[in-house]
CSV table of C-alpha atoms in Angstrom, one decimal:
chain,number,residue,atom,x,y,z
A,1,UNK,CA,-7.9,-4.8,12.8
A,2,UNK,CA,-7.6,-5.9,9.5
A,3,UNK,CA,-8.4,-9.6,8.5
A,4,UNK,CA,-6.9,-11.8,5.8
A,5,UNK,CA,-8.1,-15.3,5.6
A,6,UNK,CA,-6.7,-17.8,3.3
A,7,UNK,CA,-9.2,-21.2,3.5
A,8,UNK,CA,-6.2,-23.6,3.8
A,9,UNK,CA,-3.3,-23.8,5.9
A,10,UNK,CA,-1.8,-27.3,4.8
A,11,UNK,CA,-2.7,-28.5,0.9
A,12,UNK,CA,-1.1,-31.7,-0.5
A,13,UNK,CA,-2.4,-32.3,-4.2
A,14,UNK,CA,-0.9,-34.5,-6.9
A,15,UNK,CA,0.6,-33.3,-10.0
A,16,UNK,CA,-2.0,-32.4,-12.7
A,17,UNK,CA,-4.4,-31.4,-10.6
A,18,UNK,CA,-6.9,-28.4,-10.6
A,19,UNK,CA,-6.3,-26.0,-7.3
A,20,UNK,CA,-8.1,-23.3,-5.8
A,21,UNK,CA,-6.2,-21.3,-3.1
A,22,UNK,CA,-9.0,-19.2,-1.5
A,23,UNK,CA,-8.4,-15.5,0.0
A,24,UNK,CA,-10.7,-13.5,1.7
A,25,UNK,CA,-10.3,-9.7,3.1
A,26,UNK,CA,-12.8,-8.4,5.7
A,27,UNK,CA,-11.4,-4.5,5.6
A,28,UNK,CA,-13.1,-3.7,2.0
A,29,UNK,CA,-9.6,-3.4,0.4
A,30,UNK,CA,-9.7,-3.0,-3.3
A,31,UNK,CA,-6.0,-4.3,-3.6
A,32,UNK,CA,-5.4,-7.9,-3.1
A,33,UNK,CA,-2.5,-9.4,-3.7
A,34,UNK,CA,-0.8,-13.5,-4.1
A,35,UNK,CA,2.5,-14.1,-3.4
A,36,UNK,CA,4.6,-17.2,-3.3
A,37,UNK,CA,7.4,-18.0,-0.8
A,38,UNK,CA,10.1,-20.2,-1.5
A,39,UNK,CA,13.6,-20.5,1.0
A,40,UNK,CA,16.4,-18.4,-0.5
A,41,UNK,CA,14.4,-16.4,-2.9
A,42,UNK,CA,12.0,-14.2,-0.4
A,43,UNK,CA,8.7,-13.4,-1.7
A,44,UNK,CA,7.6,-13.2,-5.2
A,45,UNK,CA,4.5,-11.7,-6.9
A,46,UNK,CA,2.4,-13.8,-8.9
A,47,UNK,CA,-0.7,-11.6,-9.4
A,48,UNK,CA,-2.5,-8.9,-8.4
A,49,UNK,CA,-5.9,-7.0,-8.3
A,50,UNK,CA,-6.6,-3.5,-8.0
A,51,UNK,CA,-10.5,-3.6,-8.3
A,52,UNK,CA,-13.1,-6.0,-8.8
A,53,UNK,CA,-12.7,-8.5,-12.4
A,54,UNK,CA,-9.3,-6.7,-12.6
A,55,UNK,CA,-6.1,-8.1,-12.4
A,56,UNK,CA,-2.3,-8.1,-13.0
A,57,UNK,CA,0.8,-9.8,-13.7
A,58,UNK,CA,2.7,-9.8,-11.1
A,59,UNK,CA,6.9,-10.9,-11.7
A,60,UNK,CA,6.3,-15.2,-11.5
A,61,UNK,CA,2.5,-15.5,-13.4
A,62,UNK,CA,3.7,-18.8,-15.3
A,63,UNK,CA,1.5,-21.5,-14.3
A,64,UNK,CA,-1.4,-19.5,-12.4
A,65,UNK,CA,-4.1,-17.7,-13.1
A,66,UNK,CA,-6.6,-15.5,-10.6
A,67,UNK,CA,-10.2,-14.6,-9.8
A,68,UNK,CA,-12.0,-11.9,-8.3
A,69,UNK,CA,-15.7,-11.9,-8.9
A,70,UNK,CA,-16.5,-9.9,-5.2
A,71,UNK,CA,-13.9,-7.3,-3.8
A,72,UNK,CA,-13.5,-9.3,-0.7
A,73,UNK,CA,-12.5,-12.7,-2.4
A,74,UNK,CA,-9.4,-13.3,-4.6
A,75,UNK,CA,-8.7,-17.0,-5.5
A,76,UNK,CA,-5.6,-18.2,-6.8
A,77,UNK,CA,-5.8,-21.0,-9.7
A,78,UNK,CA,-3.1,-23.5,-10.3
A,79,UNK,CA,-4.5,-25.0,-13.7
A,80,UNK,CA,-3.0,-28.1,-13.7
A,81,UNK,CA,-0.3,-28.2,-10.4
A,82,UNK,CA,3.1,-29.7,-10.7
A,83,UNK,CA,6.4,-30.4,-8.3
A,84,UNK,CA,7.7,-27.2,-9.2
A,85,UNK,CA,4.4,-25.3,-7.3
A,86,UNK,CA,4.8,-26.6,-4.2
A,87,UNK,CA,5.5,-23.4,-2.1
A,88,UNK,CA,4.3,-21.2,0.8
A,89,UNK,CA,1.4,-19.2,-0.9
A,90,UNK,CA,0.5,-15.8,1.1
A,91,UNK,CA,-2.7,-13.5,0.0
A,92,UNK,CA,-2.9,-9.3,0.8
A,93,UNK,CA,-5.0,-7.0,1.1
A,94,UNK,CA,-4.4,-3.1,0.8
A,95,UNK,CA,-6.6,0.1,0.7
A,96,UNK,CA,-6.4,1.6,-3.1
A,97,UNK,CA,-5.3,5.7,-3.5
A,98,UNK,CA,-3.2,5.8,-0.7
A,99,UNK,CA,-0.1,6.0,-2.1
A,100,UNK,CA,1.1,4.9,1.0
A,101,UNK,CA,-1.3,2.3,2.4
A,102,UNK,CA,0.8,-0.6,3.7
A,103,UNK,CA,-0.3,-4.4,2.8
A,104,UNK,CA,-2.1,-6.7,5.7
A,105,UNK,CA,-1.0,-10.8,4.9
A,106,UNK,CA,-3.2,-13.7,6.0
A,107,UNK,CA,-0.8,-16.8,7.7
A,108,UNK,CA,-0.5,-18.7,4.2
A,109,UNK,CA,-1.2,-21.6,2.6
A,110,UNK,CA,1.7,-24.5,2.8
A,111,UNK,CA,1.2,-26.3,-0.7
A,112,UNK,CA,2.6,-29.3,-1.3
A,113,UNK,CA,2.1,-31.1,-5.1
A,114,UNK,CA,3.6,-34.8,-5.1
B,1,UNK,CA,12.0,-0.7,-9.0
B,2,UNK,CA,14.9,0.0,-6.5
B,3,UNK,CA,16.1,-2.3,-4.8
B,4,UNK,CA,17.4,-2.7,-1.1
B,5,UNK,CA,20.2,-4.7,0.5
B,6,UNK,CA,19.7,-6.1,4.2
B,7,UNK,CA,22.9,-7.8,6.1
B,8,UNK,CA,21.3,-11.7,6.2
B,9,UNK,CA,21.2,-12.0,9.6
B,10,UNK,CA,22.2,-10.2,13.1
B,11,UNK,CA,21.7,-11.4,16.9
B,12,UNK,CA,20.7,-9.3,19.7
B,13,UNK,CA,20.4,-9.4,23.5
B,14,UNK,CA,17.0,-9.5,25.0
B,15,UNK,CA,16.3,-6.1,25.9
B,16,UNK,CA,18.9,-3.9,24.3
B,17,UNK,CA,17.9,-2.2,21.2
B,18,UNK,CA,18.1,-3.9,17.6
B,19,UNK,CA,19.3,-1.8,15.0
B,20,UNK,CA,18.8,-3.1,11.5
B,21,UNK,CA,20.0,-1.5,8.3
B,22,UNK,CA,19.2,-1.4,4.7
B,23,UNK,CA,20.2,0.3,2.1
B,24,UNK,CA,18.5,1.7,-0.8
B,25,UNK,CA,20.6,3.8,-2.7
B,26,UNK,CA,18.3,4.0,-6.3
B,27,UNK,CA,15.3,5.1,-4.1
B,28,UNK,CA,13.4,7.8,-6.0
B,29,UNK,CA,12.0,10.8,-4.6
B,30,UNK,CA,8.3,10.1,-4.0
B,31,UNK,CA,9.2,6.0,-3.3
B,32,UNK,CA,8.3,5.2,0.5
B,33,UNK,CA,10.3,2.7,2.6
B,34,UNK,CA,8.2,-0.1,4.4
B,35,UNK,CA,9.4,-2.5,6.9
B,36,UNK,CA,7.5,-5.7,7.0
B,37,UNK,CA,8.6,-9.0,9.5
B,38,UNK,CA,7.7,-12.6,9.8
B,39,UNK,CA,8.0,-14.9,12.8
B,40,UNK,CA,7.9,-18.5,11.3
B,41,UNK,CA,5.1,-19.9,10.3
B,42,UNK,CA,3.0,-16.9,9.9
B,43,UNK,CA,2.5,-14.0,6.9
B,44,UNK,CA,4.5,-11.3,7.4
B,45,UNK,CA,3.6,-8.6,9.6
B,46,UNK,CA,3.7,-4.4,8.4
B,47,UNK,CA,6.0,-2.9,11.3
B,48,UNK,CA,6.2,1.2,10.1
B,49,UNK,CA,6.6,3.1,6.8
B,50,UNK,CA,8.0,6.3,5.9
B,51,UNK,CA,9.3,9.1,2.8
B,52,UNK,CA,11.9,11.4,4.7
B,53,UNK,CA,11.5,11.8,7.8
B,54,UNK,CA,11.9,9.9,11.2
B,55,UNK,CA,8.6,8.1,12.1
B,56,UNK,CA,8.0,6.2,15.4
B,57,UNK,CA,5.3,4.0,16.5
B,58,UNK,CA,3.9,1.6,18.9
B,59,UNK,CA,6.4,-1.2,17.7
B,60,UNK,CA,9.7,0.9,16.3
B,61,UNK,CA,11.4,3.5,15.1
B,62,UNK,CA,12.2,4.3,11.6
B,63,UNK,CA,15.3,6.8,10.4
B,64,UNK,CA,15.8,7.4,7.2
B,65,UNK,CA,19.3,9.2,5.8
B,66,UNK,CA,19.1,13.2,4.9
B,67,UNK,CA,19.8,11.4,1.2
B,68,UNK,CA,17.2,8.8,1.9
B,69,UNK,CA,19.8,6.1,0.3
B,70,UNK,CA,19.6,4.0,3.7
B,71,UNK,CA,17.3,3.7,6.3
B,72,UNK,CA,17.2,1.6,9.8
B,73,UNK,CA,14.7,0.4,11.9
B,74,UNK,CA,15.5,0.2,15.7
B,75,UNK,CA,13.5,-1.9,18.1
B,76,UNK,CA,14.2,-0.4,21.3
B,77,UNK,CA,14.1,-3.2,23.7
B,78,UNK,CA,14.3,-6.3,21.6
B,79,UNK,CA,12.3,-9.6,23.5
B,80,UNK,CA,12.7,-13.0,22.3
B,81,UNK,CA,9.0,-12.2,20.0
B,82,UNK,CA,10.9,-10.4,17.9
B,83,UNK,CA,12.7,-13.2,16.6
B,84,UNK,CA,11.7,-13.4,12.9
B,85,UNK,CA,13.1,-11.8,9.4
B,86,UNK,CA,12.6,-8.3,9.1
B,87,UNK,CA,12.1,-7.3,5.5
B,88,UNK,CA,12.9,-3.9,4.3
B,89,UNK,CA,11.0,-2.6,0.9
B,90,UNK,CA,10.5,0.4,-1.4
B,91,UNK,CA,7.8,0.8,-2.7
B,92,UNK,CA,7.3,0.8,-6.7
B,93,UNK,CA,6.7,4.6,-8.0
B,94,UNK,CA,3.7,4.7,-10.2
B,95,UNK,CA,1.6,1.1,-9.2
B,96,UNK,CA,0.7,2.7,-5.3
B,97,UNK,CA,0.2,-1.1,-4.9
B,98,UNK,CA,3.3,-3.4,-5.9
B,99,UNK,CA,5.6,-4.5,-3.0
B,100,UNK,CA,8.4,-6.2,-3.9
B,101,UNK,CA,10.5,-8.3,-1.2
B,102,UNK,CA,13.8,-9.2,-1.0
B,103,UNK,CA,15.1,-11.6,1.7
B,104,UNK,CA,15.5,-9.9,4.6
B,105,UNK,CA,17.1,-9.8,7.8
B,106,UNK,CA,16.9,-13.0,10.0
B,107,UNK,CA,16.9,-11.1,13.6
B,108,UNK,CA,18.0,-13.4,16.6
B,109,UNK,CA,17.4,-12.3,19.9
B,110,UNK,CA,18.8,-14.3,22.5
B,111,UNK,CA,18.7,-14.2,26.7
């Protein structure tokens, strides 16, 4: 089965700070995937990768910024964190050239910036 | 992208067969349609996919319309497990990669 593990389950930071949210795959996807869940407005893409160093803009990118340096490992940046972060972040994985491949989630990350 | 529309909630009796629609009436011909659930406090869960024809697997059952513009999953004996919000997605033509979720079903299944 397919594994996707994200490093924190809880996270309180304080506003301004610099957070890493950590995600790694152990199925040798080469699409990984961070999306934010907030009640009454489902789940929203922030970024995506397709492929090692390459990423894209997902529909909510304001604010964040990624990193994938090895295929297994995509890390979510919040450059300087405010109120308006604090959220349910969930990481996927997906095989590439499958047109059909469905996503695998890890449990999430419950972030909370005060 | 098209989009989908899900009743927000439905209930259930434990172990009668849950039937939950969607439609999707601005799918596109070589767009897929996913289901996807999450039981609280986890990441959601990939339940079955499928183009145009009826797919079944270990968890459900998948029909899609002869016009593809609505689709429902059926869980054939819903169990209190299956509790959770069942999200119904197309898949964005072109990017083979982008999901994106709407809010889904909130599925109650109750003794």
């Amino acid at each position: 089965d397919v594994k996707v593990t994200q490093s924190s389950r809880y996270l309180v930071k304080r506003t301004g700070e610099k957070v890493f949210l950590e995600c790694v795959q152990d199925m040798d996807h080469e699409n990984m995937f961070w999306y934010r869940q907030d009640p009454g407005l489902g789940l929203r893409l922030i970024y995506f990768s397709y492929d090692v160093k390459m990423k894209e803009k997902g529909d909510i990118p304001e604010g964040y910024s990624v990193s994938r340096e090895k295929k297994e490992r995509f890390s979510l940046i919040l450059e300087s964190a405010s109120t308006n972060q604090t959220s349910m972040y969930l990481c996927a994985s997906s095989l590439v050239g499958y047109y059909n491949s469905p996503l695998h989630f890890g449990n999430g990350t419950r972030l909370t910036v005060t | 992208d098209a989009k989908t529309t899900q009743p927000t909630s439905m209930d259930c009796a434990e172990g009668r067969a849950a039937n939950l629609p969607c439609n999707h009436s601005t799918i596109s011909g070589n767009e897929y349609v996913y289901w996807y659930r999450q039981i609280h406090s986890q990441g959601p869960q990939y339940i079955i996919h499928g183009l145009k024809n009826n797919e079944t697997n270990e968890m459900a059952s998948l029909i899609i319309t002869e016009d593809r513009k609505s689709s429902t999953l059926i869980l054939p004996h819903a169990t209190l497990r299956d509790t959770a919000v069942y999200y119904c997605i197309v898949r964005v033509a072109g990017t083979a990669s982008k999901l994106t979720f709407g809010t889904g079903t909130r599925l109650q299944v109750t003794l």
